[in-house]
């Protein structure tokens, strides 16, 4: 995708290999294919060629373990294996994103603009966008699977453009948040 290095990512799409949104398994777009891939309904550059647009339908096939359809980038290693961040693996892991969630369906009321997986325990940092009193919030999971809620911006509303930088190192998660509205 023009101007965006997606060489260490693959993409999950909400339709099967036959194009069905109601049966089959979610389609995976490989690292190699992703460099030139776009989909007019789900994954494309905005009119200024500045931002990648992700659109997830209310109905679609899912990946294993998922309840709702998704359009997501999945970080990979250079060798093509699923990447996972260790919270204490001697590395500093950073993701910096600018996001606008423009619509929430009645099917899935909590879009997830960021989910980070630990290399041992599974998901341990999930950020949710909500039009409720929770606003923009996250669940921080312990190794035992217990979740604590971290409120990022209780005044957040669907349609707000925000920037969220997450740095994970030495068992510490640091976030920097900015709401553009």
PDB file of N, CA and C in Angstrom, residues 26-119:
ATOM      1  N   UNK A  26     -12.263 -17.109   7.298  1.00  0.00           N
ATOM      2  CA  UNK A  26     -11.779 -15.784   6.920  1.00  0.00           C
ATOM      3  C   UNK A  26     -10.565 -15.908   6.001  1.00  0.00           C
ATOM      4  N   UNK A  27     -10.467 -15.002   5.058  1.00  0.00           N
ATOM      5  CA  UNK A  27      -9.360 -14.982   4.116  1.00  0.00           C
ATOM      6  C   UNK A  27      -8.168 -14.268   4.733  1.00  0.00           C
ATOM      7  N   UNK A  28      -7.004 -14.822   4.499  1.00  0.00           N
ATOM      8  CA  UNK A  28      -5.763 -14.226   4.970  1.00  0.00           C
ATOM      9  C   UNK A  28      -4.980 -13.738   3.753  1.00  0.00           C
ATOM     10  N   UNK A  29      -4.583 -12.473   3.769  1.00  0.00           N
ATOM     11  CA  UNK A  29      -3.781 -11.898   2.689  1.00  0.00           C
ATOM     12  C   UNK A  29      -2.326 -11.941   3.151  1.00  0.00           C
ATOM     13  N   UNK A  30      -1.488 -12.637   2.417  1.00  0.00           N
ATOM     14  CA  UNK A  30      -0.099 -12.867   2.829  1.00  0.00           C
ATOM     15  C   UNK A  30       0.728 -11.579   2.832  1.00  0.00           C
ATOM     16  N   UNK A  31       1.869 -11.645   3.517  1.00  0.00           N
ATOM     17  CA  UNK A  31       2.792 -10.517   3.568  1.00  0.00           C
ATOM     18  C   UNK A  31       3.179 -10.071   2.158  1.00  0.00           C
ATOM     19  N   UNK A  32       3.500 -11.018   1.314  1.00  0.00           N
ATOM     20  CA  UNK A  32       3.953 -10.714  -0.046  1.00  0.00           C
ATOM     21  C   UNK A  32       2.845 -10.026  -0.855  1.00  0.00           C
ATOM     22  N   UNK A  33       1.634 -10.523  -0.753  1.00  0.00           N
ATOM     23  CA  UNK A  33       0.504  -9.979  -1.505  1.00  0.00           C
ATOM     24  C   UNK A  33       0.046  -8.630  -0.961  1.00  0.00           C
ATOM     25  N   UNK A  34       0.199  -8.423   0.339  1.00  0.00           N
ATOM     26  CA  UNK A  34      -0.324  -7.217   0.990  1.00  0.00           C
ATOM     27  C   UNK A  34       0.297  -5.931   0.450  1.00  0.00           C
ATOM     28  N   UNK A  35       1.516  -5.996  -0.027  1.00  0.00           N
ATOM     29  CA  UNK A  35       2.196  -4.800  -0.533  1.00  0.00           C
ATOM     30  C   UNK A  35       1.409  -4.109  -1.644  1.00  0.00           C
ATOM     31  N   UNK A  36       0.665  -4.871  -2.430  1.00  0.00           N
ATOM     32  CA  UNK A  36      -0.094  -4.298  -3.543  1.00  0.00           C
ATOM     33  C   UNK A  36      -1.600  -4.524  -3.413  1.00  0.00           C
ATOM     34  N   UNK A  37      -2.036  -5.068  -2.287  1.00  0.00           N
ATOM     35  CA  UNK A  37      -3.443  -5.421  -2.095  1.00  0.00           C
ATOM     36  C   UNK A  37      -4.275  -4.208  -1.700  1.00  0.00           C
ATOM     37  N   UNK A  38      -5.475  -4.156  -2.208  1.00  0.00           N
ATOM     38  CA  UNK A  38      -6.500  -3.232  -1.720  1.00  0.00           C
ATOM     39  C   UNK A  38      -7.845  -3.898  -1.972  1.00  0.00           C
ATOM     40  N   UNK A  39      -8.845  -3.460  -1.250  1.00  0.00           N
ATOM     41  CA  UNK A  39     -10.209  -3.951  -1.447  1.00  0.00           C
ATOM     42  C   UNK A  39     -11.113  -2.727  -1.389  1.00  0.00           C
ATOM     43  N   UNK A  40     -11.944  -2.495  -2.390  1.00  0.00           N
ATOM     44  CA  UNK A  40     -12.721  -1.255  -2.455  1.00  0.00           C
ATOM     45  C   UNK A  40     -13.692  -1.044  -1.291  1.00  0.00           C
ATOM     46  N   UNK A  41     -14.073  -2.116  -0.600  1.00  0.00           N
ATOM     47  CA  UNK A  41     -15.012  -1.972   0.516  1.00  0.00           C
ATOM     48  C   UNK A  41     -14.341  -2.042   1.887  1.00  0.00           C
ATOM     49  N   UNK A  42     -13.179  -2.682   1.978  1.00  0.00           N
ATOM     50  CA  UNK A  42     -12.636  -2.976   3.312  1.00  0.00           C
ATOM     51  C   UNK A  42     -11.242  -2.453   3.606  1.00  0.00           C
ATOM     52  N   UNK A  43     -10.419  -2.192   2.571  1.00  0.00           N
ATOM     53  CA  UNK A  43      -9.034  -1.827   2.828  1.00  0.00           C
ATOM     54  C   UNK A  43      -8.498  -1.036   1.653  1.00  0.00           C
ATOM     55  N   UNK A  44      -8.333   0.284   1.846  1.00  0.00           N
ATOM     56  CA  UNK A  44      -7.916   1.141   0.744  1.00  0.00           C
ATOM     57  C   UNK A  44      -7.345   2.445   1.304  1.00  0.00           C
ATOM     58  N   UNK A  45      -6.705   3.223   0.438  1.00  0.00           N
ATOM     59  CA  UNK A  45      -6.206   4.532   0.839  1.00  0.00           C
ATOM     60  C   UNK A  45      -7.313   5.562   0.727  1.00  0.00           C
ATOM     61  N   UNK A  46      -7.302   6.546   1.634  1.00  0.00           N
ATOM     62  CA  UNK A  46      -8.296   7.618   1.565  1.00  0.00           C
ATOM     63  C   UNK A  46      -8.039   8.476   0.318  1.00  0.00           C
ATOM     64  N   UNK A  47      -8.887   9.453   0.085  1.00  0.00           N
ATOM     65  CA  UNK A  47      -8.816  10.250  -1.147  1.00  0.00           C
ATOM     66  C   UNK A  47      -7.538  11.081  -1.240  1.00  0.00           C
ATOM     67  N   UNK A  48      -6.852  11.310  -0.123  1.00  0.00           N
ATOM     68  CA  UNK A  48      -5.600  12.071  -0.150  1.00  0.00           C
ATOM     69  C   UNK A  48      -4.378  11.151  -0.223  1.00  0.00           C
ATOM     70  N   UNK A  49      -4.617   9.831  -0.238  1.00  0.00           N
ATOM     71  CA  UNK A  49      -3.544   8.827  -0.206  1.00  0.00           C
ATOM     72  C   UNK A  49      -2.674   8.945   1.043  1.00  0.00           C
ATOM     73  N   UNK A  50      -3.255   9.464   2.128  1.00  0.00           N
ATOM     74  CA  UNK A  50      -2.504   9.659   3.365  1.00  0.00           C
ATOM     75  C   UNK A  50      -2.784   8.594   4.415  1.00  0.00           C
ATOM     76  N   UNK A  51      -3.996   8.061   4.433  1.00  0.00           N
ATOM     77  CA  UNK A  51      -4.400   7.134   5.479  1.00  0.00           C
ATOM     78  C   UNK A  51      -4.959   5.844   4.879  1.00  0.00           C
ATOM     79  N   UNK A  52      -4.718   4.751   5.588  1.00  0.00           N
ATOM     80  CA  UNK A  52      -5.335   3.486   5.215  1.00  0.00           C
ATOM     81  C   UNK A  52      -6.717   3.432   5.860  1.00  0.00           C
ATOM     82  N   UNK A  53      -7.721   3.083   5.091  1.00  0.00           N
ATOM     83  CA  UNK A  53      -9.091   2.964   5.585  1.00  0.00           C
ATOM     84  C   UNK A  53      -9.407   1.478   5.759  1.00  0.00           C
ATOM     85  N   UNK A  54      -9.858   1.113   6.957  1.00  0.00           N
ATOM     86  CA  UNK A  54     -10.331  -0.236   7.259  1.00  0.00           C
ATOM     87  C   UNK A  54     -11.831  -0.137   7.469  1.00  0.00           C
ATOM     88  N   UNK A  55     -12.591  -0.987   6.826  1.00  0.00           N
ATOM     89  CA  UNK A  55     -14.034  -1.036   7.045  1.00  0.00           C
ATOM     90  C   UNK A  55     -14.419  -2.489   7.268  1.00  0.00           C
ATOM     91  N   UNK A  56     -15.076  -2.748   8.380  1.00  0.00           N
ATOM     92  CA  UNK A  56     -15.496  -4.105   8.708  1.00  0.00           C
ATOM     93  C   UNK A  56     -17.015  -4.183   8.643  1.00  0.00           C
ATOM     94  N   UNK A  57     -17.556  -5.128   7.887  1.00  0.00           N
ATOM     95  CA  UNK A  57     -19.008  -5.261   7.808  1.00  0.00           C
ATOM     96  C   UNK A  57     -19.578  -5.847   9.098  1.00  0.00           C
ATOM     97  N   UNK A  58     -20.869  -5.620   9.326  1.00  0.00           N
ATOM     98  CA  UNK A  58     -21.525  -6.178  10.516  1.00  0.00           C
ATOM     99  C   UNK A  58     -21.616  -7.694  10.428  1.00  0.00           C
ATOM    100  N   UNK A  59     -21.728  -8.221   9.230  1.00  0.00           N
ATOM    101  CA  UNK A  59     -21.797  -9.669   9.041  1.00  0.00           C
ATOM    102  C   UNK A  59     -20.618 -10.117   8.190  1.00  0.00           C
ATOM    103  N   UNK A  60     -20.038 -11.226   8.564  1.00  0.00           N
ATOM    104  CA  UNK A  60     -18.921 -11.771   7.814  1.00  0.00           C
ATOM    105  C   UNK A  60     -18.373 -12.987   8.532  1.00  0.00           C
ATOM    106  N   UNK A  61     -17.519 -13.738   7.861  1.00  0.00           N
ATOM    107  CA  UNK A  61     -16.908 -14.905   8.489  1.00  0.00           C
ATOM    108  C   UNK A  61     -15.801 -14.433   9.422  1.00  0.00           C
ATOM    109  N   UNK A  62     -15.431 -15.275  10.366  1.00  0.00           N
ATOM    110  CA  UNK A  62     -14.467 -14.889  11.389  1.00  0.00           C
ATOM    111  C   UNK A  62     -13.254 -15.818  11.388  1.00  0.00           C
ATOM    112  N   UNK A  63     -12.251 -15.389  12.103  1.00  0.00           N
ATOM    113  CA  UNK A  63     -11.097 -16.250  12.352  1.00  0.00           C
ATOM    114  C   UNK A  63     -11.433 -17.118  13.565  1.00  0.00           C
ATOM    115  N   UNK A  64     -10.680 -18.185  13.777  1.00  0.00           N
ATOM    116  CA  UNK A  64     -10.944 -19.043  14.931  1.00  0.00           C
ATOM    117  C   UNK A  64     -10.765 -18.228  16.214  1.00  0.00           C
ATOM    118  N   UNK A  65     -11.657 -18.440  17.149  1.00  0.00           N
ATOM    119  CA  UNK A  65     -11.603 -17.718  18.414  1.00  0.00           C
ATOM    120  C   UNK A  65     -12.247 -16.342  18.376  1.00  0.00           C
ATOM    121  N   UNK A  66     -12.719 -15.913  17.230  1.00  0.00           N
ATOM    122  CA  UNK A  66     -13.346 -14.595  17.109  1.00  0.00           C
ATOM    123  C   UNK A  66     -14.852 -14.738  17.039  1.00  0.00           C
ATOM    124  N   UNK A  67     -15.517 -13.805  17.666  1.00  0.00           N
ATOM    125  CA  UNK A  67     -16.970 -13.785  17.654  1.00  0.00           C
ATOM    126  C   UNK A  67     -17.512 -12.911  16.523  1.00  0.00           C
ATOM    127  N   UNK A  68     -16.753 -11.877  16.167  1.00  0.00           N
ATOM    128  CA  UNK A  68     -17.208 -10.902  15.176  1.00  0.00           C
ATOM    129  C   UNK A  68     -16.242 -10.852  13.992  1.00  0.00           C
ATOM    130  N   UNK A  69     -16.762 -10.484  12.809  1.00  0.00           N
ATOM    131  CA  UNK A  69     -15.865 -10.339  11.659  1.00  0.00           C
ATOM    132  C   UNK A  69     -14.889  -9.197  11.902  1.00  0.00           C
ATOM    133  N   UNK A  70     -13.775  -9.253  11.208  1.00  0.00           N
ATOM    134  CA  UNK A  70     -12.776  -8.207  11.388  1.00  0.00           C
ATOM    135  C   UNK A  70     -11.968  -8.014  10.115  1.00  0.00           C
ATOM    136  N   UNK A  71     -11.474  -6.816   9.989  1.00  0.00           N
ATOM    137  CA  UNK A  71     -10.451  -6.495   9.009  1.00  0.00           C
ATOM    138  C   UNK A  71      -9.284  -6.047   9.870  1.00  0.00           C
ATOM    139  N   UNK A  72      -8.215  -6.832   9.859  1.00  0.00           N
ATOM    140  CA  UNK A  72      -7.118  -6.494  10.760  1.00  0.00           C
ATOM    141  C   UNK A  72      -5.770  -6.815  10.157  1.00  0.00           C
ATOM    142  N   UNK A  73      -4.806  -6.018  10.542  1.00  0.00           N
ATOM    143  CA  UNK A  73      -3.422  -6.310  10.229  1.00  0.00           C
ATOM    144  C   UNK A  73      -2.871  -7.151  11.364  1.00  0.00           C
ATOM    145  N   UNK A  74      -2.162  -8.201  11.023  1.00  0.00           N
ATOM    146  CA  UNK A  74      -1.546  -9.097  12.004  1.00  0.00           C
ATOM    147  C   UNK A  74      -0.042  -9.031  11.799  1.00  0.00           C
ATOM    148  N   UNK A  75       0.690  -8.621  12.844  1.00  0.00           N
ATOM    149  CA  UNK A  75       2.144  -8.531  12.721  1.00  0.00           C
ATOM    150  C   UNK A  75       2.751  -9.923  12.584  1.00  0.00           C
ATOM    151  N   UNK A  76       3.741 -10.006  11.697  1.00  0.00           N
ATOM    152  CA  UNK A  76       4.434 -11.264  11.417  1.00  0.00           C
ATOM    153  C   UNK A  76       5.937 -11.064  11.598  1.00  0.00           C
ATOM    154  N   UNK A  77       6.650 -12.155  11.711  1.00  0.00           N
ATOM    155  CA  UNK A  77       8.110 -12.078  11.695  1.00  0.00           C
ATOM    156  C   UNK A  77       8.565 -12.061  10.247  1.00  0.00           C
ATOM    157  N   UNK A  78       9.837 -11.747  10.020  1.00  0.00           N
ATOM    158  CA  UNK A  78      10.378 -11.748   8.658  1.00  0.00           C
ATOM    159  C   UNK A  78      10.302 -13.140   8.034  1.00  0.00           C
ATOM    160  N   UNK A  79      10.314 -14.179   8.887  1.00  0.00           N
ATOM    161  CA  UNK A  79      10.234 -15.558   8.402  1.00  0.00           C
ATOM    162  C   UNK A  79       8.796 -15.995   8.115  1.00  0.00           C
ATOM    163  N   UNK A  80       7.812 -15.152   8.444  1.00  0.00           N
ATOM    164  CA  UNK A  80       6.421 -15.469   8.148  1.00  0.00           C
ATOM    165  C   UNK A  80       5.629 -16.077   9.293  1.00  0.00           C
ATOM    166  N   UNK A  81       6.202 -16.154  10.493  1.00  0.00           N
ATOM    167  CA  UNK A  81       5.476 -16.665  11.663  1.00  0.00           C
ATOM    168  C   UNK A  81       4.739 -15.519  12.352  1.00  0.00           C
ATOM    169  N   UNK A  82       3.693 -15.857  13.122  1.00  0.00           N
ATOM    170  CA  UNK A  82       2.989 -14.834  13.889  1.00  0.00           C
ATOM    171  C   UNK A  82       3.947 -14.199  14.885  1.00  0.00           C
ATOM    172  N   UNK A  83       3.989 -12.874  14.895  1.00  0.00           N
ATOM    173  CA  UNK A  83       4.807 -12.156  15.862  1.00  0.00           C
ATOM    174  C   UNK A  83       4.014 -12.014  17.159  1.00  0.00           C
ATOM    175  N   UNK A  84       4.717 -11.934  18.255  1.00  0.00           N
ATOM    176  CA  UNK A  84       4.091 -11.683  19.552  1.00  0.00           C
ATOM    177  C   UNK A  84       5.073 -10.892  20.395  1.00  0.00           C
ATOM    178  N   UNK A  85       4.557  -9.966  21.128  1.00  0.00           N
ATOM    179  CA  UNK A  85       5.396  -9.127  21.966  1.00  0.00           C
ATOM    180  C   UNK A  85       5.508  -9.741  23.344  1.00  0.00           C
ATOM    181  N   UNK A  86       6.698  -9.784  23.872  1.00  0.00           N
ATOM    182  CA  UNK A  86       6.890 -10.176  25.262  1.00  0.00           C
ATOM    183  C   UNK A  86       6.936  -8.917  26.094  1.00  0.00           C
ATOM    184  N   UNK A  87       6.254  -8.923  27.202  1.00  0.00           N
ATOM    185  CA  UNK A  87       6.270  -7.726  28.040  1.00  0.00           C
ATOM    186  C   UNK A  87       7.595  -7.584  28.785  1.00  0.00           C
ATOM    187  N   UNK A  88       8.363  -8.669  28.821  1.00  0.00           N
ATOM    188  CA  UNK A  88       9.667  -8.625  29.477  1.00  0.00           C
ATOM    189  C   UNK A  88      10.649  -9.524  28.719  1.00  0.00           C
ATOM    190  N   UNK A  89      10.750  -9.305  27.403  1.00  0.00           N
ATOM    191  CA  UNK A  89      11.619 -10.140  26.572  1.00  0.00           C
ATOM    192  C   UNK A  89      12.927  -9.455  26.200  1.00  0.00           C
ATOM    193  N   UNK A  90      13.230  -8.338  26.871  1.00  0.00           N
ATOM    194  CA  UNK A  90      14.472  -7.620  26.597  1.00  0.00           C
ATOM    195  C   UNK A  90      14.369  -6.654  25.426  1.00  0.00           C
ATOM    196  N   UNK A  91      13.204  -6.574  24.820  1.00  0.00           N
ATOM    197  CA  UNK A  91      13.006  -5.675  23.681  1.00  0.00           C
ATOM    198  C   UNK A  91      12.029  -4.570  24.066  1.00  0.00           C
ATOM    199  N   UNK A  92      12.081  -3.471  23.312  1.00  0.00           N
ATOM    200  CA  UNK A  92      11.091  -2.406  23.443  1.00  0.00           C
ATOM    201  C   UNK A  92      10.189  -2.492  22.223  1.00  0.00           C
ATOM    202  N   UNK A  93       8.900  -2.691  22.457  1.00  0.00           N
ATOM    203  CA  UNK A  93       7.917  -2.825  21.381  1.00  0.00           C
ATOM    204  C   UNK A  93       7.067  -1.553  21.338  1.00  0.00           C
ATOM    205  N   UNK A  94       6.892  -1.002  20.132  1.00  0.00           N
ATOM    206  CA  UNK A  94       6.164   0.260  19.992  1.00  0.00           C
ATOM    207  C   UNK A  94       5.188   0.174  18.833  1.00  0.00           C
ATOM    208  N   UNK A  95       3.988   0.677  19.052  1.00  0.00           N
ATOM    209  CA  UNK A  95       3.034   0.890  17.959  1.00  0.00           C
ATOM    210  C   UNK A  95       2.471   2.295  18.138  1.00  0.00           C
ATOM    211  N   UNK A  96       2.459   3.039  17.053  1.00  0.00           N
ATOM    212  CA  UNK A  96       1.979   4.413  17.059  1.00  0.00           C
ATOM    213  C   UNK A  96       0.948   4.515  15.949  1.00  0.00           C
ATOM    214  N   UNK A  97      -0.285   4.837  16.306  1.00  0.00           N
ATOM    215  CA  UNK A  97      -1.350   4.856  15.313  1.00  0.00           C
ATOM    216  C   UNK A  97      -2.236   6.081  15.480  1.00  0.00           C
ATOM    217  N   UNK A  98      -2.785   6.515  14.370  1.00  0.00           N
ATOM    218  CA  UNK A  98      -3.801   7.561  14.372  1.00  0.00           C
ATOM    219  C   UNK A  98      -5.065   6.918  13.832  1.00  0.00           C
ATOM    220  N   UNK A  99      -6.155   7.055  14.579  1.00  0.00           N
ATOM    221  CA  UNK A  99      -7.376   6.300  14.290  1.00  0.00           C
ATOM    222  C   UNK A  99      -8.602   7.201  14.380  1.00  0.00           C
ATOM    223  N   UNK A 100      -9.572   6.940  13.514  1.00  0.00           N
ATOM    224  CA  UNK A 100     -10.916   7.489  13.660  1.00  0.00           C
ATOM    225  C   UNK A 100     -11.881   6.331  13.480  1.00  0.00           C
ATOM    226  N   UNK A 101     -12.644   6.038  14.505  1.00  0.00           N
ATOM    227  CA  UNK A 101     -13.715   5.043  14.396  1.00  0.00           C
ATOM    228  C   UNK A 101     -14.952   5.834  14.023  1.00  0.00           C
ATOM    229  N   UNK A 102     -15.464   5.604  12.814  1.00  0.00           N
ATOM    230  CA  UNK A 102     -16.542   6.457  12.303  1.00  0.00           C
ATOM    231  C   UNK A 102     -17.938   5.906  12.536  1.00  0.00           C
ATOM    232  N   UNK A 103     -18.037   4.598  12.777  1.00  0.00           N
ATOM    233  CA  UNK A 103     -19.364   4.011  12.933  1.00  0.00           C
ATOM    234  C   UNK A 103     -19.247   2.725  13.742  1.00  0.00           C
ATOM    235  N   UNK A 104     -20.241   2.482  14.570  1.00  0.00           N
ATOM    236  CA  UNK A 104     -20.316   1.243  15.345  1.00  0.00           C
ATOM    237  C   UNK A 104     -21.642   0.579  15.009  1.00  0.00           C
ATOM    238  N   UNK A 105     -21.590  -0.704  14.685  1.00  0.00           N
ATOM    239  CA  UNK A 105     -22.810  -1.419  14.327  1.00  0.00           C
ATOM    240  C   UNK A 105     -23.524  -1.916  15.576  1.00  0.00           C
ATOM    241  N   UNK A 106     -24.753  -2.321  15.404  1.00  0.00           N
ATOM    242  CA  UNK A 106     -25.510  -2.889  16.517  1.00  0.00           C
ATOM    243  C   UNK A 106     -25.033  -4.293  16.853  1.00  0.00           C
ATOM    244  N   UNK A 107     -24.312  -4.924  15.923  1.00  0.00           N
ATOM    245  CA  UNK A 107     -23.817  -6.275  16.139  1.00  0.00           C
ATOM    246  C   UNK A 107     -22.603  -6.269  17.061  1.00  0.00           C
ATOM    247  N   UNK A 108     -21.663  -5.423  16.778  1.00  0.00           N
ATOM    248  CA  UNK A 108     -20.438  -5.332  17.582  1.00  0.00           C
ATOM    249  C   UNK A 108     -20.304  -3.904  18.075  1.00  0.00           C
ATOM    250  N   UNK A 109     -20.660  -3.678  19.305  1.00  0.00           N
ATOM    251  CA  UNK A 109     -20.716  -2.321  19.835  1.00  0.00           C
ATOM    252  C   UNK A 109     -19.370  -1.789  20.311  1.00  0.00           C
ATOM    253  N   UNK A 110     -18.338  -2.631  20.285  1.00  0.00           N
ATOM    254  CA  UNK A 110     -17.030  -2.209  20.787  1.00  0.00           C
ATOM    255  C   UNK A 110     -15.914  -2.509  19.782  1.00  0.00           C
ATOM    256  N   UNK A 111     -15.685  -1.617  18.825  1.00  0.00           N
ATOM    257  CA  UNK A 111     -14.562  -1.825  17.917  1.00  0.00           C
ATOM    258  C   UNK A 111     -13.242  -1.849  18.684  1.00  0.00           C
ATOM    259  N   UNK A 112     -12.303  -2.633  18.197  1.00  0.00           N
ATOM    260  CA  UNK A 112     -11.000  -2.785  18.857  1.00  0.00           C
ATOM    261  C   UNK A 112      -9.927  -2.223  17.915  1.00  0.00           C
ATOM    262  N   UNK A 113      -9.507  -0.971  18.123  1.00  0.00           N
ATOM    263  CA  UNK A 113      -8.475  -0.417  17.253  1.00  0.00           C
ATOM    264  C   UNK A 113      -7.067  -0.930  17.560  1.00  0.00           C
ATOM    265  N   UNK A 114      -6.868  -1.589  18.702  1.00  0.00           N
ATOM    266  CA  UNK A 114      -5.549  -2.118  19.034  1.00  0.00           C
ATOM    267  C   UNK A 114      -5.684  -3.325  19.943  1.00  0.00           C
ATOM    268  N   UNK A 115      -4.963  -4.380  19.596  1.00  0.00           N
ATOM    269  CA  UNK A 115      -4.894  -5.577  20.431  1.00  0.00           C
ATOM    270  C   UNK A 115      -3.460  -6.079  20.362  1.00  0.00           C
ATOM    271  N   UNK A 116      -2.837  -6.247  21.512  1.00  0.00           N
ATOM    272  CA  UNK A 116      -1.459  -6.719  21.575  1.00  0.00           C
ATOM    273  C   UNK A 116      -1.442  -8.077  22.258  1.00  0.00           C
ATOM    274  N   UNK A 117      -0.720  -9.013  21.645  1.00  0.00           N
ATOM    275  CA  UNK A 117      -0.596 -10.360  22.188  1.00  0.00           C
ATOM    276  C   UNK A 117       0.773 -10.538  22.819  1.00  0.00           C
ATOM    277  N   UNK A 118       0.796 -11.142  23.988  1.00  0.00           N
ATOM    278  CA  UNK A 118       2.034 -11.528  24.650  1.00  0.00           C
ATOM    279  C   UNK A 118       2.508 -12.833  24.018  1.00  0.00           C
ATOM    280  N   UNK A 119       3.791 -13.055  23.980  1.00  0.00           N
ATOM    281  CA  UNK A 119       4.312 -14.261  23.344  1.00  0.00           C
ATOM    282  C   UNK A 119       4.029 -15.529  24.138  1.00  0.00           C
TER     283      UNK A 119
END
